[in-house]
mmCIF file of C-alpha atoms in Angstrom:
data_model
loop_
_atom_site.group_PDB
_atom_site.id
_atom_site.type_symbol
_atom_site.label_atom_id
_atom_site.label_comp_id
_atom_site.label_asym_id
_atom_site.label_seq_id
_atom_site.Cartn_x
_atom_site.Cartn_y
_atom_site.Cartn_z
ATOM 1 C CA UNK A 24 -3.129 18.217 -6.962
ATOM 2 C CA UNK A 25 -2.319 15.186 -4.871
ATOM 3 C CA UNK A 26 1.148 13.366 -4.984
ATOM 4 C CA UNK A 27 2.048 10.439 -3.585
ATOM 5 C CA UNK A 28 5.412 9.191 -4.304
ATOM 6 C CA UNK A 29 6.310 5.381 -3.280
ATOM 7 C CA UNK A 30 10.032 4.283 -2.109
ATOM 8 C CA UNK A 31 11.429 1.334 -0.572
ATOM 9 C CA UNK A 32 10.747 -1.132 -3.348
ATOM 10 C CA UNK A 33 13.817 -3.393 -4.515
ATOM 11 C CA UNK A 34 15.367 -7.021 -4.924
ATOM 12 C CA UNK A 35 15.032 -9.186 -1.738
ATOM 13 C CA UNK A 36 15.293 -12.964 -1.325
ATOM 14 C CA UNK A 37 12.210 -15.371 0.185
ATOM 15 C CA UNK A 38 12.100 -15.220 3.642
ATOM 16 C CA UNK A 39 13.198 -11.852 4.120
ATOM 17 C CA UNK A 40 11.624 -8.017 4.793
ATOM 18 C CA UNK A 41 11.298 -5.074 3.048
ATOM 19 C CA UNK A 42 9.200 -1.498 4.434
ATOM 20 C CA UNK A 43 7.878 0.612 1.246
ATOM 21 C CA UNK A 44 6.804 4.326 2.174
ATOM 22 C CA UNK A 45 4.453 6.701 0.151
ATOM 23 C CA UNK A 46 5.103 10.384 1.191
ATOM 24 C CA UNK A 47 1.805 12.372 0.474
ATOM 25 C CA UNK A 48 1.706 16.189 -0.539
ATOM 26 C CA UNK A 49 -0.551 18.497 -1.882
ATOM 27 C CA UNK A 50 -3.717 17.469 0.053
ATOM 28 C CA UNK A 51 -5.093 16.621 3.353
ATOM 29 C CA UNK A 52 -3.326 13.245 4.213
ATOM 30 C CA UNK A 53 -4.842 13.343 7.480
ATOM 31 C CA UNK A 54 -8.590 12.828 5.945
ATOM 32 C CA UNK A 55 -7.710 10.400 3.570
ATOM 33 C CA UNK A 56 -8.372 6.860 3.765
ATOM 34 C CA UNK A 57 -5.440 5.298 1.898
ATOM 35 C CA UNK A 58 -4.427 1.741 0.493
ATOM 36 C CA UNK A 59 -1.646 -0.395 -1.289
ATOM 37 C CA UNK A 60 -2.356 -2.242 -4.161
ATOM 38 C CA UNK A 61 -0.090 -4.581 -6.636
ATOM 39 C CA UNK A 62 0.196 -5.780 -10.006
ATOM 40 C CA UNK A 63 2.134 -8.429 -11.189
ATOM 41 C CA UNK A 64 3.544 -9.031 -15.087
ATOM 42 C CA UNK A 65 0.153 -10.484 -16.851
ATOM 43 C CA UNK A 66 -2.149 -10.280 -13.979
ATOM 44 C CA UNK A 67 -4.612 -7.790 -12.823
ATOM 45 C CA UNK A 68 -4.135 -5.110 -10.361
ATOM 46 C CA UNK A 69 -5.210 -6.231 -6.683
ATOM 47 C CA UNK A 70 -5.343 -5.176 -3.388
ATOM 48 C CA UNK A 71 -3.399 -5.412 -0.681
ATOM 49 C CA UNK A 72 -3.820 -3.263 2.482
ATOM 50 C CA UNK A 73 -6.255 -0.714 3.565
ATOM 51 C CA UNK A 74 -6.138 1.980 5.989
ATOM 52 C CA UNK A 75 -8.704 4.610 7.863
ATOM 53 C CA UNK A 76 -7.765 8.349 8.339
ATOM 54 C CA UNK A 77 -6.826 8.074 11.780
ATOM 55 C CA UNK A 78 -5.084 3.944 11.416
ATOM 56 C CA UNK A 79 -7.315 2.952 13.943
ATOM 57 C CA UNK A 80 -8.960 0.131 11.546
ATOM 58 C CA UNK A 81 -6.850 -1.821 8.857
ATOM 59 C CA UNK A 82 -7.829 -4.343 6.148
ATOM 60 C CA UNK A 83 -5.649 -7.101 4.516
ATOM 61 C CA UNK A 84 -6.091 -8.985 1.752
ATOM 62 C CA UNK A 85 -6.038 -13.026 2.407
ATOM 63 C CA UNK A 86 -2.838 -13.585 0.843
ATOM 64 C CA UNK A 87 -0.773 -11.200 2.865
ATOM 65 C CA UNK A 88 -2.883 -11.186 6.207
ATOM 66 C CA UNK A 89 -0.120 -12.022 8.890
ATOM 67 C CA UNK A 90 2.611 -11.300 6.941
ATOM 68 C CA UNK A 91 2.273 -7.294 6.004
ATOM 69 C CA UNK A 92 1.307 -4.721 8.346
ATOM 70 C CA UNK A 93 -0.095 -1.093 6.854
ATOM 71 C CA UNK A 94 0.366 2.052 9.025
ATOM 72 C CA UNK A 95 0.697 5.743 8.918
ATOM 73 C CA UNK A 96 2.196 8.717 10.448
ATOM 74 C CA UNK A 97 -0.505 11.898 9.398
ATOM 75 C CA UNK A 98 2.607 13.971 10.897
ATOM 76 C CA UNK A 99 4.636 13.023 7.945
ATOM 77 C CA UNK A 100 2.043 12.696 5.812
ATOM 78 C CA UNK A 101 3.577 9.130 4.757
ATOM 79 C CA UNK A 102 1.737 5.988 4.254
ATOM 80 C CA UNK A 103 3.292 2.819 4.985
ATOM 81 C CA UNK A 104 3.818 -0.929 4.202
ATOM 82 C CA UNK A 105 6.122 -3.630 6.243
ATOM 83 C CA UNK A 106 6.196 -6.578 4.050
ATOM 84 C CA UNK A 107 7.760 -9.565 6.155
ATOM 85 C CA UNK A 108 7.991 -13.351 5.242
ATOM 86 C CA UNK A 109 8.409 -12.209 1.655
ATOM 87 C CA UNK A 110 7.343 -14.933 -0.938
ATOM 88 C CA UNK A 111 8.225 -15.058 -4.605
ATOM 89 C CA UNK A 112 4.321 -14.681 -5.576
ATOM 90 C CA UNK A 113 4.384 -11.460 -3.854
ATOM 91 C CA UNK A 114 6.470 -9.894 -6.767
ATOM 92 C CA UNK A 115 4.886 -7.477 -8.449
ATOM 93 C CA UNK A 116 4.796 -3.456 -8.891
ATOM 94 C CA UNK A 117 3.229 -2.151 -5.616
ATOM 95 C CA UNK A 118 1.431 0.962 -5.489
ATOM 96 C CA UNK A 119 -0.133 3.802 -2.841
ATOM 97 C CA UNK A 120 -3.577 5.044 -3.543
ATOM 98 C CA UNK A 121 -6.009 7.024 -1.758
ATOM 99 C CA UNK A 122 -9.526 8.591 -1.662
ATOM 100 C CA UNK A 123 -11.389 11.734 -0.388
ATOM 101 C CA UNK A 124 -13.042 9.737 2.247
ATOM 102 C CA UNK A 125 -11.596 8.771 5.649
ATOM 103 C CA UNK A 126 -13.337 5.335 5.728
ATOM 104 C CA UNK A 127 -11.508 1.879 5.070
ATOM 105 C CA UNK A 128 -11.803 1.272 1.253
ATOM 106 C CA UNK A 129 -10.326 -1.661 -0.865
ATOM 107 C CA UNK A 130 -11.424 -1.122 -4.652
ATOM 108 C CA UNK A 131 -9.720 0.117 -7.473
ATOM 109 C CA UNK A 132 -12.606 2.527 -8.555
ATOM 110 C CA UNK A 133 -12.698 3.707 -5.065
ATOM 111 C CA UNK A 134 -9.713 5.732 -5.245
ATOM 112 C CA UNK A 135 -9.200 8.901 -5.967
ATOM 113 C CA UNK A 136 -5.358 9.166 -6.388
ATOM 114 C CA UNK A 137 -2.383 6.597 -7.139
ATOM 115 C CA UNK A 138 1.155 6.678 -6.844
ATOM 116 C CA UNK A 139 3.714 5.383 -9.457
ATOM 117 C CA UNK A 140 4.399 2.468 -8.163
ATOM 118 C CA UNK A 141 7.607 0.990 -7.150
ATOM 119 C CA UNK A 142 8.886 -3.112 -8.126
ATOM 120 C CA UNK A 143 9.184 -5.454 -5.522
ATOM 121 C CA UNK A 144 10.680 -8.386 -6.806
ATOM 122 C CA UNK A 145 11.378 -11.731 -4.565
ATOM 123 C CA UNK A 146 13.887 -13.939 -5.386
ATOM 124 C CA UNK A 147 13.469 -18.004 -4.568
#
């Protein structure tokens, strides 16, 4: 039923910036509280960023707080992540997920939907 489809991933060096985007159909975007998770070669999957319904309350993991920003536009039903001050350890396959509540939510088993993910890989 739900899609989400992530884009925007690539090759960039340290230092620099990157914006990924998960477009959202089939559903109510607008009533979903959505997140952006990673997983790197080896390691488990973590998270990242959090989001509310509306984007009036965000959540960052420690190791990106500062450095990434989540938002979302419920008119284009498209989630996103700005990535800046890239550092090598943030390589990894990054990936939009999303559950039936609105609420802020930053667990694996609290999501109700994932994307495909898309690689992010940062070079030293």
């Amino acid at each position: 039923q739900v899609q989400l489809v992530e884009s925007g991933g690539g090759l960039v060096q340290a230092g620099g910036s990157l914006r990924l985007s998960c477009a959202a159909s089939g559903g109510t975007f607008s009533s979903n509280g959505m997140a952006w998770f990673r997983q790197a070669p080896g390691k488990e999957r973590e998270f990242v960023a959090a989001i509310n319904w509306s984007g009036s309350r965000t959540y960052f993991a420690d190791s990106v707080k500062g450095r990434f920003t989540i938002s979302r536009d419920n008119v284009k039903n498209t989630l996103y992540l700005q990535m800046n001050i890239l550092k090598p350890e943030d390589t990894a396959v990054y990936y939009c997920a999303g559950h039936w509540g609105g609420v802020v939510r930053i667990t694996t088993g609290g999501m109700d939907f994932w994307g495909k993910g898309t690689q992010v890989t940062v070079s030293s």
